[in-house]
Short mmCIF file of C-alpha atoms and ligand atoms in Angstrom, two decimals:
data_model
loop_
_atom_site.label_atom_id
_atom_site.label_comp_id
_atom_site.label_asym_id
_atom_site.label_seq_id
_atom_site.Cartn_x
_atom_site.Cartn_y
_atom_site.Cartn_z
CA UNK O 28 -63.59 -2.67 -41.01
CA UNK O 29 -60.05 -1.63 -39.73
CA UNK O 30 -57.05 -3.02 -41.81
CA UNK O 31 -54.19 -3.24 -41.28
CA UNK O 32 -51.59 -2.69 -44.74
CA UNK O 33 -47.89 -3.91 -43.88
CA UNK O 34 -45.82 -2.10 -46.88
CA UNK O 35 -48.69 0.02 -47.57
CA UNK O 36 -45.68 2.93 -48.19
CA UNK O 37 -44.32 0.82 -51.11
CA UNK O 38 -45.43 1.05 -54.22
CA UNK O 39 -48.49 -1.41 -54.35
CA UNK O 40 -49.12 -1.14 -51.35
CA UNK O 41 -49.10 2.90 -51.44
CA UNK O 42 -51.84 2.47 -54.19
CA UNK O 43 -53.88 0.29 -52.56
CA UNK O 44 -54.41 2.00 -49.17
CA UNK O 45 -55.93 4.57 -51.66
CA UNK O 46 -58.34 2.58 -52.98
CA UNK O 47 -58.88 1.30 -49.32
CA UNK O 48 -59.49 4.88 -48.11
CA UNK O 49 -61.87 5.47 -51.52
CA UNK O 50 -64.22 2.56 -50.35
CA UNK O 51 -64.68 3.54 -46.59
CA UNK O 52 -61.74 1.15 -44.83
CA UNK O 53 -60.19 2.53 -42.02
CA UNK O 54 -56.60 1.65 -42.76
CA UNK O 55 -53.12 1.34 -40.21
CA UNK O 56 -49.93 1.19 -42.30
CA UNK O 57 -46.71 -0.83 -40.86
CA UNK O 58 -43.69 -0.03 -42.82
CA UNK O 59 -40.20 0.07 -41.89
CA UNK O 60 -38.81 2.03 -44.57
CA UNK O 61 -36.38 0.07 -46.45
CA UNK O 62 -37.76 0.22 -49.97
CA UNK O 63 -39.87 3.69 -49.37
CA UNK O 64 -40.12 6.76 -48.08
CA UNK O 65 -42.16 8.56 -45.04
CA UNK O 66 -43.02 11.35 -47.86
CA UNK O 67 -45.37 8.73 -48.95
CA UNK O 68 -47.63 9.41 -46.23
CA UNK O 69 -48.04 12.99 -46.56
CA UNK O 70 -48.84 11.79 -49.91
CA UNK O 71 -51.45 9.61 -48.75
CA UNK O 72 -53.35 12.01 -47.40
CA UNK O 73 -53.27 14.43 -49.34
CA UNK O 74 -54.85 11.75 -51.76
CA UNK O 75 -57.51 10.81 -48.88
CA UNK O 76 -58.05 14.23 -47.20
CA UNK O 77 -57.45 12.48 -43.61
CA UNK O 78 -54.53 11.36 -41.36
CA UNK O 79 -53.43 7.77 -41.60
CA UNK O 80 -51.13 6.21 -38.75
CA UNK O 81 -48.02 4.90 -40.19
CA UNK O 82 -45.95 2.27 -37.39
CA UNK O 83 -42.20 2.05 -38.67
CA UNK O 84 -42.01 -1.05 -37.33
CA UNK O 85 -39.64 -3.89 -39.03
CA UNK O 86 -41.79 -6.73 -38.99
CA UNK O 87 -39.33 -9.18 -38.57
CA UNK O 88 -39.24 -8.33 -34.55
CA UNK O 89 -42.61 -10.30 -33.20
CA UNK O 90 -42.63 -8.44 -30.19
CA UNK O 91 -43.24 -5.20 -32.39
CA UNK O 92 -46.02 -6.76 -34.77
CA UNK O 93 -48.06 -8.07 -31.50
CA UNK O 94 -47.50 -4.20 -30.21
CA UNK O 95 -49.75 -3.18 -33.20
CA UNK O 96 -52.31 -5.92 -32.63
CA UNK O 97 -52.53 -4.27 -28.83
CA UNK O 98 -52.70 -0.89 -29.52
CA UNK O 99 -54.90 -1.22 -32.65
CA UNK O 100 -57.44 -4.36 -30.85
CA UNK O 101 -60.09 -4.12 -34.03
CA UNK O 102 -57.84 -5.14 -36.51
CA UNK O 103 -60.09 -7.23 -39.18
CA UNK O 104 -58.22 -8.10 -41.41
CA UNK O 105 -53.88 -8.02 -42.49
CA UNK O 106 -52.66 -6.67 -46.94
CA UNK O 107 -49.30 -8.59 -46.85
CA UNK O 108 -47.26 -6.41 -49.07
CA UNK O 109 -43.23 -6.13 -46.79
CA UNK O 110 -41.24 -7.66 -48.08
CA UNK O 111 -37.86 -7.35 -50.79
CA UNK O 112 -38.68 -7.83 -54.59
CA UNK O 113 -35.21 -7.29 -56.19
CA UNK O 114 -35.27 -10.47 -58.13
CA UNK O 115 -31.26 -10.17 -59.43
CA UNK O 116 -30.56 -8.82 -56.01
CA UNK O 117 -31.79 -12.58 -54.48
CA UNK O 118 -29.34 -14.25 -56.43
CA UNK O 119 -26.34 -12.58 -54.80
CA UNK O 120 -28.26 -12.18 -51.47
CA UNK O 121 -30.36 -15.30 -50.92
CA UNK O 122 -30.16 -15.31 -47.13
CA UNK O 123 -31.38 -11.77 -47.07
CA UNK O 124 -34.25 -12.46 -48.76
CA UNK O 125 -35.49 -15.46 -47.35
CA UNK O 126 -35.35 -14.19 -43.67
CA UNK O 127 -37.18 -10.79 -44.01
CA UNK O 128 -40.05 -12.50 -46.14
CA UNK O 129 -40.13 -15.70 -44.24
CA UNK O 130 -40.02 -14.14 -40.44
CA UNK O 131 -41.99 -11.53 -41.44
CA UNK O 132 -44.75 -13.57 -42.77
CA UNK O 133 -44.02 -15.77 -40.02
CA UNK O 134 -44.68 -13.63 -37.18
CA UNK O 135 -47.60 -11.46 -38.73
CA UNK O 136 -49.50 -15.24 -38.88
CA UNK O 137 -48.40 -16.01 -35.02
CA UNK O 138 -49.34 -13.02 -33.79
CA UNK O 139 -52.86 -12.87 -36.36
CA UNK O 140 -53.41 -16.22 -34.62
CA UNK O 141 -53.14 -14.95 -31.19
CA UNK O 142 -55.19 -11.87 -32.12
CA UNK O 143 -57.99 -14.01 -33.69
CA UNK O 144 -57.51 -12.43 -37.11
CA UNK O 145 -58.55 -14.46 -40.00
CA UNK O 146 -58.51 -12.69 -43.06
CA UNK O 147 -55.36 -12.26 -44.66
CA UNK O 148 -54.29 -11.77 -48.07
CA UNK O 149 -51.11 -12.54 -49.90
CA UNK O 150 -48.59 -10.36 -52.40
CA UNK O 151 -47.37 -13.31 -54.74
CA UNK O 152 -46.71 -13.52 -58.04
CA UNK O 153 -46.82 -14.57 -61.31
CA UNK O 154 -43.22 -16.19 -60.81
CA UNK O 155 -44.52 -19.16 -59.27
CA UNK O 156 -45.57 -19.79 -62.03
CA UNK O 157 -41.91 -21.20 -63.06
CA UNK O 158 -41.75 -21.92 -66.56
CA UNK O 159 -43.37 -24.79 -68.06
CA UNK O 160 -44.00 -24.27 -71.71
CA UNK O 161 -47.34 -22.63 -71.26
CA UNK O 162 -48.49 -19.10 -72.11
CA UNK O 163 -51.26 -18.06 -70.18
CA UNK O 164 -50.59 -19.36 -67.13
CA UNK O 165 -53.88 -20.21 -65.28
CA UNK O 166 -54.62 -20.53 -61.54
CA UNK O 167 -54.88 -24.46 -62.30
CA UNK O 168 -51.17 -24.79 -63.55
CA UNK O 169 -49.97 -25.30 -59.81
CA UNK O 170 -46.81 -24.31 -59.15
CA UNK O 171 -43.66 -24.58 -61.07
CA UNK O 172 -39.92 -24.66 -60.14
CA UNK O 173 -38.88 -20.47 -59.27
CA UNK O 174 -35.82 -18.98 -60.61
CA UNK O 175 -34.67 -16.44 -58.30
CA UNK O 176 -34.40 -17.33 -54.09
CA UNK O 177 -37.20 -14.06 -54.24
CA UNK O 178 -39.75 -16.33 -56.58
CA UNK O 179 -39.00 -19.23 -53.86
CA UNK O 180 -40.49 -16.60 -51.24
CA UNK O 181 -43.02 -16.01 -53.02
CA UNK O 182 -43.65 -20.46 -53.74
CA UNK O 183 -42.78 -21.15 -50.12
CA UNK O 184 -44.90 -18.49 -48.55
CA UNK O 185 -47.76 -19.64 -50.70
CA UNK O 186 -47.24 -23.51 -49.35
CA UNK O 187 -47.05 -22.33 -45.51
CA UNK O 188 -50.34 -20.60 -46.03
CA UNK O 189 -51.80 -23.65 -48.00
CA UNK O 190 -50.59 -25.32 -44.70
CA UNK O 191 -51.91 -23.07 -42.08
CA UNK O 192 -55.63 -23.68 -44.12
CA UNK O 193 -55.74 -27.15 -44.24
CA UNK O 194 -54.53 -27.03 -40.10
CA UNK O 195 -57.04 -24.51 -39.08
CA UNK O 196 -59.83 -23.99 -41.64
CA UNK O 197 -61.54 -20.93 -39.55
CA UNK O 198 -58.32 -18.60 -42.00
CA UNK O 199 -59.83 -16.77 -44.67
CA UNK O 200 -56.62 -16.69 -46.88
CA UNK O 201 -56.61 -15.07 -50.42
CA UNK O 202 -53.44 -15.39 -52.38
CA UNK O 203 -52.84 -12.56 -55.38
CA UNK O 204 -50.68 -13.61 -58.16
CA UNK O 205 -49.50 -10.54 -59.69
CA UNK O 206 -48.27 -10.30 -63.09
CA UNK O 207 -46.35 -7.09 -64.18
CA UNK O 208 -46.98 -3.79 -62.08
CA UNK O 209 -46.76 -0.21 -64.04
CA UNK O 210 -47.86 3.20 -64.23
CA UNK O 211 -48.77 5.31 -60.78
CA UNK O 212 -51.67 7.40 -59.60
CA UNK O 213 -53.19 9.92 -61.99
CA UNK O 214 -52.33 12.72 -59.42
CA UNK O 215 -48.73 11.60 -60.14
CA UNK O 216 -48.23 12.06 -56.48
CA UNK O 217 -47.36 8.23 -55.65
CA UNK O 218 -45.60 6.00 -58.00
CA UNK O 219 -42.49 3.50 -58.53
CA UNK O 220 -39.65 4.72 -57.35
CA UNK O 221 -36.99 2.23 -57.71
CA UNK O 222 -33.55 3.33 -56.28
CA UNK O 223 -30.37 3.24 -58.68
CA UNK O 224 -30.43 2.14 -62.39
CA UNK O 225 -33.98 0.17 -62.55
CA UNK O 226 -33.42 -3.63 -63.44
CA UNK O 227 -37.61 -3.54 -64.64
CA UNK O 228 -38.62 -2.48 -68.37
CA UNK O 229 -40.61 0.58 -67.27
CA UNK O 230 -38.67 1.80 -64.75
CA UNK O 231 -36.20 2.34 -67.29
CA UNK O 232 -37.80 3.34 -70.13
CA UNK O 233 -39.01 6.26 -67.51
CA UNK O 234 -35.34 7.04 -66.83
CA UNK O 235 -34.26 7.38 -70.24
CA UNK O 236 -37.46 9.76 -72.01
CA UNK O 237 -36.71 11.74 -68.64
CA UNK O 238 -33.14 11.92 -70.23
CA UNK O 239 -31.07 10.28 -66.86
CA UNK O 240 -29.96 7.76 -69.34
CA UNK O 241 -29.26 7.36 -72.68
CA UNK O 242 -30.43 4.16 -74.41
CA UNK O 243 -32.53 1.57 -73.77
CA UNK O 244 -31.70 -2.04 -74.51
CA UNK O 245 -34.35 -4.04 -76.04
CA UNK O 246 -32.97 -7.99 -74.19
CA UNK O 247 -33.75 -9.91 -77.41
CA UNK O 248 -35.51 -9.34 -80.64
CA UNK O 249 -35.70 -12.92 -81.63
CA UNK O 250 -38.15 -14.32 -79.30
CA UNK O 251 -41.10 -16.37 -81.05
CA UNK O 252 -43.09 -13.36 -80.52
CA UNK O 253 -45.35 -11.05 -82.12
CA UNK O 254 -42.37 -8.75 -83.28
CA UNK O 255 -39.53 -10.98 -81.93
CA UNK O 256 -39.60 -9.22 -78.40
CA UNK O 257 -40.72 -10.06 -75.17
CA UNK O 258 -44.20 -10.46 -74.58
CA UNK O 259 -45.74 -9.57 -71.10
CA UNK O 260 -48.83 -9.05 -69.15
CA UNK O 261 -48.49 -5.09 -67.73
CA UNK O 262 -51.21 -4.50 -64.85
CA UNK O 263 -51.73 -0.13 -64.25
CA UNK O 264 -50.80 -0.23 -60.07
CA UNK O 265 -54.72 1.45 -59.70
CA UNK O 266 -56.16 -1.40 -61.21
CA UNK O 267 -54.10 -3.91 -59.32
CA UNK O 268 -55.01 -1.94 -55.75
CA UNK O 269 -58.77 -2.21 -56.54
CA UNK O 270 -57.84 -6.25 -56.71
CA UNK O 271 -57.52 -5.88 -53.80
CA UNK O 272 -60.55 -4.37 -52.43
CA UNK O 273 -62.54 -6.87 -54.66
CA UNK O 274 -60.42 -9.58 -52.87
CA UNK O 275 -61.70 -8.14 -49.22
CA UNK O 276 -65.38 -7.71 -50.64
CA UNK O 277 -65.87 -11.04 -52.57
CA UNK O 278 -63.28 -13.52 -51.99
CA UNK O 279 -65.15 -17.01 -50.54
CA UNK O 280 -64.19 -18.08 -47.55
CA UNK O 281 -61.60 -20.44 -47.28
CA UNK O 282 -58.21 -19.97 -49.20
CA UNK O 283 -58.23 -18.83 -52.59
CA UNK O 284 -55.93 -17.88 -55.44
CA UNK O 285 -55.62 -15.40 -58.16
CA UNK O 286 -54.33 -13.88 -61.53
CA UNK O 287 -54.43 -10.37 -61.07
CA UNK O 288 -53.13 -9.80 -64.89
CA UNK O 289 -55.15 -7.64 -68.10
CA UNK O 290 -55.46 -11.11 -69.77
CA UNK O 291 -53.46 -9.62 -72.63
CA UNK O 292 -49.28 -9.86 -73.87
CA UNK O 293 -48.07 -6.92 -74.95
CA UNK O 294 -44.65 -6.77 -76.50
CA UNK O 295 -41.37 -4.45 -75.17
CA UNK O 296 -41.77 -3.23 -78.38
CA UNK O 297 -45.08 -2.38 -78.20
CA UNK O 298 -44.70 -1.30 -74.75
CA UNK O 299 -42.25 1.66 -76.22
CA UNK O 300 -44.37 2.97 -79.37
CA UNK O 301 -47.32 3.25 -77.31
CA UNK O 302 -45.31 5.35 -74.99
CA UNK O 303 -43.49 7.50 -77.45
CA UNK O 304 -46.82 7.93 -79.10
CA UNK O 305 -49.28 8.25 -75.96
CA UNK O 306 -46.11 10.96 -74.54
CA UNK O 307 -44.78 12.09 -77.60
CA UNK O 308 -41.50 11.51 -76.68
CA UNK O 309 -38.60 9.68 -78.83
CA UNK O 310 -36.90 6.68 -77.14
CA UNK O 311 -33.17 6.05 -77.76
CA UNK O 312 -33.22 2.25 -78.24
CA UNK O 313 -30.87 -0.01 -79.53
CA UNK O 314 -31.10 -4.24 -79.52
CA UNK O 315 -29.45 -6.13 -77.26
CA UNK O 316 -29.08 -10.31 -77.02
CA UNK O 317 -31.64 -11.55 -75.08
CA UNK O 318 -31.38 -11.38 -70.64
CA UNK O 319 -29.94 -14.28 -69.11
CA UNK O 320 -33.67 -16.12 -67.61
CA UNK O 321 -35.78 -13.88 -69.54
CA UNK O 322 -39.30 -15.97 -71.02
CA UNK O 323 -40.16 -14.74 -74.48
CA UNK O 324 -43.81 -14.94 -73.39
CA UNK O 325 -46.31 -14.94 -70.30
CA UNK O 326 -49.70 -13.46 -69.32
CA UNK O 327 -52.22 -14.05 -67.20
CA UNK O 328 -55.41 -16.51 -67.82
CA UNK O 329 -57.95 -13.93 -65.51
CA UNK O 330 -60.98 -15.06 -66.03
CA UNK O 331 -61.26 -16.21 -62.14
CA UNK O 332 -60.60 -13.39 -60.71
CA UNK O 333 -63.45 -11.70 -62.91
CA UNK O 334 -66.09 -14.69 -62.32
CA UNK O 335 -65.50 -15.16 -58.02
CA UNK O 336 -64.69 -11.47 -57.50
CA UNK O 337 -65.82 -9.45 -59.95
CA UNK O 338 -62.31 -7.82 -61.02
CA UNK O 339 -61.05 -6.74 -63.99
CA UNK O 340 -58.62 -4.48 -65.62
CA UNK O 341 -59.98 -1.21 -66.70
CA UNK O 342 -56.79 0.69 -67.89
CA UNK O 343 -55.16 0.43 -70.97
CA UNK O 344 -51.38 0.26 -72.23
CA UNK O 345 -51.75 4.60 -72.79
CA UNK O 346 -53.85 4.94 -69.29
CA UNK O 347 -50.13 2.95 -68.31
CA UNK O 348 -47.88 4.75 -70.60
CA UNK O 349 -49.21 8.71 -69.66
CA UNK O 350 -49.45 8.24 -65.86
CA UNK O 351 -46.14 7.01 -65.27
CA UNK O 352 -44.52 9.44 -67.44
CA UNK O 353 -46.82 11.87 -65.43
CA UNK O 354 -45.43 11.04 -62.45
CA UNK O 355 -42.03 11.24 -63.48
CA UNK O 356 -42.61 14.53 -64.36
CA UNK O 357 -43.23 15.48 -60.93
CA UNK O 358 -40.40 13.98 -59.12
CA UNK O 359 -38.29 16.54 -62.14
CA UNK O 360 -40.27 19.77 -60.73
P1 NAD G 2 -41.87 -2.01 -52.93
O1 NAD G 2 -40.79 -2.43 -52.10
O2 NAD G 2 -42.00 -0.63 -53.07
O3 NAD G 2 -42.90 -2.18 -51.16
C1 NAD G 2 -42.86 -2.93 -50.25
C2 NAD G 2 -42.35 -2.40 -49.23
O4 NAD G 2 -42.65 -3.10 -47.45
C3 NAD G 2 -41.57 -1.04 -48.95
O5 NAD G 2 -42.17 0.02 -48.65
C4 NAD G 2 -40.49 -1.66 -47.81
O6 NAD G 2 -39.78 -0.51 -46.95
C5 NAD G 2 -41.56 -2.45 -46.57
N1 NAD G 2 -40.87 -3.40 -46.36
C6 NAD G 2 -40.00 -4.59 -46.23
N2 NAD G 2 -39.47 -5.53 -45.31
C7 NAD G 2 -40.19 -5.15 -44.50
C8 NAD G 2 -40.16 -5.04 -43.04
N3 NAD G 2 -39.32 -6.03 -42.91
N4 NAD G 2 -40.67 -4.66 -42.22
C9 NAD G 2 -41.76 -3.53 -42.82
N5 NAD G 2 -41.80 -2.84 -43.78
C10 NAD G 2 -41.28 -4.22 -44.92
O7 NAD G 2 -42.63 -3.32 -53.60
P2 NAD G 2 -44.08 -3.13 -53.99
O8 NAD G 2 -43.20 -3.68 -55.63
O9 NAD G 2 -44.56 -2.31 -54.05
O10 NAD G 2 -44.68 -5.21 -53.90
C11 NAD G 2 -45.30 -5.03 -53.03
C12 NAD G 2 -45.57 -6.74 -52.89
O11 NAD G 2 -46.00 -7.67 -53.75
C13 NAD G 2 -43.61 -7.43 -52.44
O12 NAD G 2 -44.55 -8.16 -51.55
C14 NAD G 2 -43.40 -7.97 -53.52
O13 NAD G 2 -42.60 -8.97 -53.78
C15 NAD G 2 -44.82 -8.01 -54.57
N6 NAD G 2 -44.67 -8.42 -55.82
C16 NAD G 2 -44.38 -7.27 -56.68
C17 NAD G 2 -44.51 -7.65 -58.11
C18 NAD G 2 -43.74 -5.63 -58.69
O14 NAD G 2 -43.44 -6.31 -59.67
N7 NAD G 2 -43.89 -4.57 -58.30
C19 NAD G 2 -45.07 -8.58 -58.67
C20 NAD G 2 -45.42 -9.09 -57.63
C21 NAD G 2 -45.13 -9.56 -56.68
C1 UD1 G 3 -39.29 -9.72 -63.96
C2 UD1 G 3 -39.20 -10.82 -62.16
C3 UD1 G 3 -40.70 -10.72 -61.75
C4 UD1 G 3 -40.79 -9.78 -61.12
C5 UD1 G 3 -41.00 -8.49 -62.58
C6 UD1 G 3 -41.46 -7.21 -62.11
C7 UD1 G 3 -38.23 -12.87 -63.25
C8 UD1 G 3 -38.25 -14.13 -63.69
N1 UD1 G 3 -39.51 -11.70 -63.15
O1 UD1 G 3 -39.93 -10.09 -64.77
O2 UD1 G 3 -40.79 -12.12 -61.30
O3 UD1 G 3 -42.46 -9.45 -60.63
O4 UD1 G 3 -40.16 -8.81 -62.78
O5 UD1 G 3 -40.61 -6.83 -60.59
O6 UD1 G 3 -37.17 -12.29 -62.61
N2 UD1 G 3 -37.03 -5.33 -70.56
C9 UD1 G 3 -36.23 -4.87 -71.63
N3 UD1 G 3 -35.00 -4.38 -71.11
C10 UD1 G 3 -35.08 -3.66 -70.15
C11 UD1 G 3 -35.55 -4.45 -68.81
C12 UD1 G 3 -36.66 -5.91 -69.33
O7 UD1 G 3 -35.96 -5.70 -72.82
O8 UD1 G 3 -34.37 -2.60 -69.45
C13 UD1 G 3 -37.69 -6.78 -71.62
C14 UD1 G 3 -37.17 -8.30 -70.37
O9 UD1 G 3 -36.82 -8.88 -71.75
C15 UD1 G 3 -39.00 -8.32 -70.46
C16 UD1 G 3 -40.15 -7.63 -70.66
O10 UD1 G 3 -39.18 -5.94 -70.83
O11 UD1 G 3 -39.26 -9.25 -71.95
C17 UD1 G 3 -40.02 -7.04 -68.95
O12 UD1 G 3 -38.81 -6.79 -68.45
P1 UD1 G 3 -39.10 -6.66 -66.47
O13 UD1 G 3 -40.12 -5.41 -66.23
O14 UD1 G 3 -38.08 -6.54 -66.12
O15 UD1 G 3 -39.70 -7.63 -65.71
P2 UD1 G 3 -39.86 -9.09 -65.98
O16 UD1 G 3 -38.90 -9.74 -66.79
O17 UD1 G 3 -41.46 -9.98 -67.13
#
């Protein structure tokens, strides 16, 4: 079965390509290298032990998307990772986000329709739940008020996909809402490499551990949580990648939505302490004010994915800390 993976050179896409190849799928990638490097392709080929075809195209160009389907002929499903994802940047450059994320998606869907390919898996986010006071997010809650243009693109694309399905229920559409993806492949060859100073916790921890940044700021220790610091559901990217394979194999026909998370909340301090213990490294950190817009605590109810997809996370916070650091150390070499 041939799968088109858009954004397949990015953080989550690259790990998913590995898991798809491990499960004997035929994989082709479309990525314009906006937020990734071509070397990732070589690394993927090294891990997989085979050549992988890359279309270095911008999905905003519909004629290019068409060319992929015309050339490949027998694509059976699309896993759509391509998109911009920086929350803060999206607040400053909303049009860039709406244009890239929405146009890429509608182009893909229109071309899929033309070539009669009806199986689509979309990278959504827990951010679509918004701030509705609940701590354990469950799929039946519905979408809340999003807090950034990035989040709004995710909610809008979910809505577009719902409208599409209701117009033509021969589509098979799976919306996967990721919690906090972190970690790296155990080979140390692929992982997350954000440009500039990271905004997210785990990439920032890596830069402090490697001495590239001096001190980690913990954004608040007066939340009503286990130790006062923010609590999130961190998911190892390899578990997340496997979730896509399970969705491809086990999602029932129709339109289905799943949380992909561990179901367990971990605080900033717990993550730091685990990182220090597993890797035998002392992290420099200080407590600072809360970051505006942050929620105190949320995590997934991941029971639907277990029941319907037969998927759950297998890796621990220890695995996450070890694999992230292993990748970071490899970067130094
Ligand atoms: P990433 O930036 O590492 O990967 C995205 C890839 O898409 C990049 O390689 C980029 O070059 C490519 N791309 C972007 N626009 C493109 C376009 N117009 N045409 C072709 N290629 C394009 O991001 P990621 O962390 O791997 O995230 C993958 C998806 O998962 C994104 O849609 C993201 O919004 C979503 N998601 C990510 C997180 C997270 O924390 N990483 C959480 C929830 C959802
Ligand atoms: C954010 C986005 C989410 C996105 C995710 C991963 C929002 C509302 N959510 O989630 O859409 O999917 O990033 O890209 O913007 N922290 C520190 N110090 C730091 C960085 C973070 O203490 O230097 C704390 C935060 O306060 C939070 C936790 O660590 O409690 C996780 O933060 P982060 O990794 O940025 O992810 P989220 O804010 O959960």
